[in-house]
Short mmCIF file of C-alpha atoms in Angstrom, two decimals:
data_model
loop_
_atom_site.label_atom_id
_atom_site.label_comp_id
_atom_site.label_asym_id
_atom_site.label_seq_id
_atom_site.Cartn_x
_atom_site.Cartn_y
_atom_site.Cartn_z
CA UNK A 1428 23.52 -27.70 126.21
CA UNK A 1429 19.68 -27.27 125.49
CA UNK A 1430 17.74 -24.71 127.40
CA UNK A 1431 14.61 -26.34 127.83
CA UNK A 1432 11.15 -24.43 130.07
CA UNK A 1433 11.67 -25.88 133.50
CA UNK A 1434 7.50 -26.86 132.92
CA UNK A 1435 8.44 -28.88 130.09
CA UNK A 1436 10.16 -31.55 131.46
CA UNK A 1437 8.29 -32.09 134.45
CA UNK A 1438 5.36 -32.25 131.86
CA UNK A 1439 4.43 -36.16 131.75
CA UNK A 1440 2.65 -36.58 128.54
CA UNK A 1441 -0.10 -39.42 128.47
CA UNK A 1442 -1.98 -40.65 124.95
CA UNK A 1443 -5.09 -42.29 124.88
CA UNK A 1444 -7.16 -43.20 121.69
CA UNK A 1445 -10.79 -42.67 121.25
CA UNK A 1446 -12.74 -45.14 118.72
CA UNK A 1447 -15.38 -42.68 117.07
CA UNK A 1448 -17.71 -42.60 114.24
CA UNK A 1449 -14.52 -40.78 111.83
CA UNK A 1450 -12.43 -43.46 113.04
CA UNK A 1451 -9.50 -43.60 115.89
CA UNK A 1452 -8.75 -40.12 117.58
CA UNK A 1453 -5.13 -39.84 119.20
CA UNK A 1454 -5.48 -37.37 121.87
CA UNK A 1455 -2.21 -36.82 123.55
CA UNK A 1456 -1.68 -34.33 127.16
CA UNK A 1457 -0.54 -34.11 130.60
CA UNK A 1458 -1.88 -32.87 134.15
CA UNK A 1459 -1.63 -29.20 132.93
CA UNK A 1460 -3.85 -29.84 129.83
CA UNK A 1461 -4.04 -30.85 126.30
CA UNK A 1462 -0.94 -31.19 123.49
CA UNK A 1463 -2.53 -32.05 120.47
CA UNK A 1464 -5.62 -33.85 119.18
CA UNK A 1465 -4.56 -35.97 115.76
CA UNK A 1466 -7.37 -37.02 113.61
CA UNK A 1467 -7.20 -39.96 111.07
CA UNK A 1468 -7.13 -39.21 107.14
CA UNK A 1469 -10.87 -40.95 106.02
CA UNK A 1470 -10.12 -42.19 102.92
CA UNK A 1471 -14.42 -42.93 102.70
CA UNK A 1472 -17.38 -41.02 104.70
CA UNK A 1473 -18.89 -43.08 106.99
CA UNK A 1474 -22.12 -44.79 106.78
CA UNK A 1475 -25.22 -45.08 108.81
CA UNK A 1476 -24.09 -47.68 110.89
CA UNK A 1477 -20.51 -46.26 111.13
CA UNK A 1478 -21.40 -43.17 112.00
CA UNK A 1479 -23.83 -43.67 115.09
CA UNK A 1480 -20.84 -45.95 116.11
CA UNK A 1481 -20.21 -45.25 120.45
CA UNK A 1482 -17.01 -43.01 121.33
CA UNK A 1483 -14.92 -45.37 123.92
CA UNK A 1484 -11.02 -45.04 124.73
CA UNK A 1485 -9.95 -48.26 123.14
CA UNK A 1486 -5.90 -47.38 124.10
CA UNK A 1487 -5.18 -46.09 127.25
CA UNK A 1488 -7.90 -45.23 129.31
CA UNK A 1489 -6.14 -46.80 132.64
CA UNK A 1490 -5.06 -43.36 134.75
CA UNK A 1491 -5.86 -40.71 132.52
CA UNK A 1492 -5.04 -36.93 133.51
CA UNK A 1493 -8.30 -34.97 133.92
CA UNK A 1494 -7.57 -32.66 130.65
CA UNK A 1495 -7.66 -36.09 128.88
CA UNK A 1496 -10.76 -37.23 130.62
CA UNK A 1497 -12.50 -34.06 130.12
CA UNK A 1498 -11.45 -34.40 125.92
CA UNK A 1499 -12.52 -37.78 125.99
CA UNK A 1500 -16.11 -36.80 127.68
CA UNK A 1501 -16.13 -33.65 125.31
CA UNK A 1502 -15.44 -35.37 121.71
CA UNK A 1503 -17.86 -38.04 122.98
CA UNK A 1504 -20.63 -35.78 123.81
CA UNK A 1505 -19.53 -34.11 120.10
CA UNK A 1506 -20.54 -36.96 118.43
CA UNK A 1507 -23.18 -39.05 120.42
CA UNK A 1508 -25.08 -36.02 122.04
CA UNK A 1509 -24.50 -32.52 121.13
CA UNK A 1510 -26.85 -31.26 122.81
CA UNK A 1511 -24.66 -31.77 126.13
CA UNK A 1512 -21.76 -30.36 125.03
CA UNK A 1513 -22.44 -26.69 126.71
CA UNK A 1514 -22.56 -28.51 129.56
CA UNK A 1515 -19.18 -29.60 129.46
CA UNK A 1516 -15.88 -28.07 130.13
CA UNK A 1517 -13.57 -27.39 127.59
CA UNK A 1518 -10.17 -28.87 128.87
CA UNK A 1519 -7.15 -26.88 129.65
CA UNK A 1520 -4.60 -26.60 126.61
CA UNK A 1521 -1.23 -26.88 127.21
CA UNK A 1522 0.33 -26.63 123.80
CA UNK A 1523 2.88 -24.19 123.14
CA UNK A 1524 0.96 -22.55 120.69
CA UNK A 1525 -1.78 -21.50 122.48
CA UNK A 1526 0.75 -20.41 125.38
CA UNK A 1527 2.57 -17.79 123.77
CA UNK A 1528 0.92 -14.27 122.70
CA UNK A 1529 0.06 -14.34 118.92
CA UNK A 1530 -2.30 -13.44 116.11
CA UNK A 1531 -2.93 -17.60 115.33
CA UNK A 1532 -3.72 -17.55 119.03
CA UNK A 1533 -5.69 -15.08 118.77
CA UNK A 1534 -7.56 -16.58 115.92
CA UNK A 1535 -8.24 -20.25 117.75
CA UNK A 1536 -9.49 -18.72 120.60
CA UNK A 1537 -11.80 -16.68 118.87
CA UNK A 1538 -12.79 -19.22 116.48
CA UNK A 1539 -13.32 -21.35 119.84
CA UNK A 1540 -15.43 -18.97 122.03
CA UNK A 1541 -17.62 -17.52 118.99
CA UNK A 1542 -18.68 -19.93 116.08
CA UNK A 1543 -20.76 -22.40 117.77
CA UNK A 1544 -21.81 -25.94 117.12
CA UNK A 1545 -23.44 -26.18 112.90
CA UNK A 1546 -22.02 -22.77 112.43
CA UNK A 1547 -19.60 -21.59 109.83
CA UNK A 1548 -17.27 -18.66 109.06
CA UNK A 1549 -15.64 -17.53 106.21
CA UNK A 1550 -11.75 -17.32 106.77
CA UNK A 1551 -11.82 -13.17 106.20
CA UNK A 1552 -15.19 -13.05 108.96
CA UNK A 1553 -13.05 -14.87 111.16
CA UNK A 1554 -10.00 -12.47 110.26
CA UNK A 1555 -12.49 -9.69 111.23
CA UNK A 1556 -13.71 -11.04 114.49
CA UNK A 1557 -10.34 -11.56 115.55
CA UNK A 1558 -8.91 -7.81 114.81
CA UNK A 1559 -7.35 -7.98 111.60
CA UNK A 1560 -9.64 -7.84 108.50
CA UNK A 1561 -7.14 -8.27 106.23
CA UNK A 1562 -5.68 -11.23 107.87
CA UNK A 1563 -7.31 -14.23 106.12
CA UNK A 1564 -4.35 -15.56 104.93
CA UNK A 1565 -2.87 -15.70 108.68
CA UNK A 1566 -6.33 -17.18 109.95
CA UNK A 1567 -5.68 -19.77 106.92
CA UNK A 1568 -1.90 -20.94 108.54
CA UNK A 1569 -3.51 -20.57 111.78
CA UNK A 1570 -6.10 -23.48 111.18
CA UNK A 1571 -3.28 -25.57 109.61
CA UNK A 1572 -1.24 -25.05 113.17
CA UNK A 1573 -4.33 -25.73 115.37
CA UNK A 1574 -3.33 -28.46 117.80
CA UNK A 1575 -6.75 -29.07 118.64
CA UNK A 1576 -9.24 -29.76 115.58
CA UNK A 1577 -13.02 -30.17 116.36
CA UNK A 1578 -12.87 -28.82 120.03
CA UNK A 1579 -11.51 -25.60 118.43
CA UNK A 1580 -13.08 -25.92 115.29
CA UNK A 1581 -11.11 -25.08 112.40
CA UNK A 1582 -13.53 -27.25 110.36
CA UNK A 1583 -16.50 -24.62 110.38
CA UNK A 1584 -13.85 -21.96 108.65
CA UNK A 1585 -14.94 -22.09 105.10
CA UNK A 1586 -14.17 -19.86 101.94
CA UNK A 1587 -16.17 -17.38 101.24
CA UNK A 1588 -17.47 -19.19 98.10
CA UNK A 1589 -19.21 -21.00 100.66
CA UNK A 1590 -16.78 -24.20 99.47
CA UNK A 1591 -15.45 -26.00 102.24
CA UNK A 1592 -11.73 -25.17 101.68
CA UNK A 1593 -8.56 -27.61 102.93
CA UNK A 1594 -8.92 -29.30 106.38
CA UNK A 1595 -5.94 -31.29 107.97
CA UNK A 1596 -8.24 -34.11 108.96
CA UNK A 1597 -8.60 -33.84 104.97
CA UNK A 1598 -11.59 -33.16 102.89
CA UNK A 1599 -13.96 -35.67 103.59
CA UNK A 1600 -13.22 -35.28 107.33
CA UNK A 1601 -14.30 -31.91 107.30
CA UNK A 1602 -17.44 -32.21 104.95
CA UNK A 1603 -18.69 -35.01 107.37
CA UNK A 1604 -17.73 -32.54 110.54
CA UNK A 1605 -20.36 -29.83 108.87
CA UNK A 1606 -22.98 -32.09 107.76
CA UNK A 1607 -22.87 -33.96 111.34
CA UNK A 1608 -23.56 -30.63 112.78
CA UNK A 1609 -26.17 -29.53 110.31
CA UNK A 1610 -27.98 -32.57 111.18
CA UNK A 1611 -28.27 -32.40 115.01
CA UNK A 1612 -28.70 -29.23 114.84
CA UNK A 1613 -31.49 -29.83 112.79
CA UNK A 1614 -32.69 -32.44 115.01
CA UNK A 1615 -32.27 -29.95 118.45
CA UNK A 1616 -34.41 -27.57 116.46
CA UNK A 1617 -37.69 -30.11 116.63
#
């Protein structure tokens, strides 16, 4: 016999896809909020064209739950026009990770609520903000675990070097991520 959370099971888990510039984004959630947000591995960054591509839902966009439609607003916004995104709500999570009490919980919701859009941290800052200088290590496996790249953004944690560091989206994921900000931020500056 398994002993599964009663909230769990009644959670029914919906997917949808979003087409962006970086390629197809699998967001996956329920009513209560998102699971996980799985980026493809770019093998190339994107070019002009590419890159000013429109966000839609190309898979699934029929009945989505309102933490999906809220992600789906949000990464659109992200990449079209930041300058609306602190507009926007940030969607519910509902991944166990960010449920339970924990440092890497800790971390992503710092990292979430205080490096903002064309910002970046170095892993030991972030260890600092978050209560445990000498925790940059920890805040390293926490951005591996983080269910939800870009809306918490694990890409703007860099070394200290100032090098970009490892990125599950991969490299060349998060060196577009940073530049894309740098730009419209740039741009929002004029």
């Amino acid at each position: 016999q398994v002993n599964s959370k009663p909230e769990e099971s009644l959670c029914k888990e919906k997917r949808v896809v979003l087409l962006s510039p970086v390629g197809k984004i699998e967001i996956s959630g329920c009513e209560t909020g998102l699971h996980e947000i799985k980026l493809p591995k770019m093998s190339m960054l994107p070019s002009g064209a590419e890159a000013s591509a429109a966000c839609e839902v190309c898979e699934g966009a029929e009945m989505m739950p309102e933490p999906l439609e809220q992600c789906t607003a949000w990464l659109r916004a992200y990449f079209c026009e930041p300058a609306t995104i602190a507009n926007l709500p940030v969607p519910a999570f509902h991944h166990p990770l960010l449920q339970q009490d924990s440092f890497t919980r800790q971390v992503l919701w710092t990292l979430l609520n205080d490096v903002k859009f064309g910002e970046a941290i170095s892993y030991k800052q972030l260890a600092d903000l978050a209560g445990n200088s000498r925790a940059a290590r920890a805040v390293g496996g926490a951005m591996r675990s983080n269910p939800i790249p870009i809306i918490i953004p694990c890409h703007r944690v860099i070394r200290s070097s100032g090098e970009t560091g490892n990125y599950g989206g991969g490299h060349l994921m998060k060196e577009w991520l940073l530049s894309h900000e740098k730009l419209q931020k740039e741009k929002l500056a004029y």
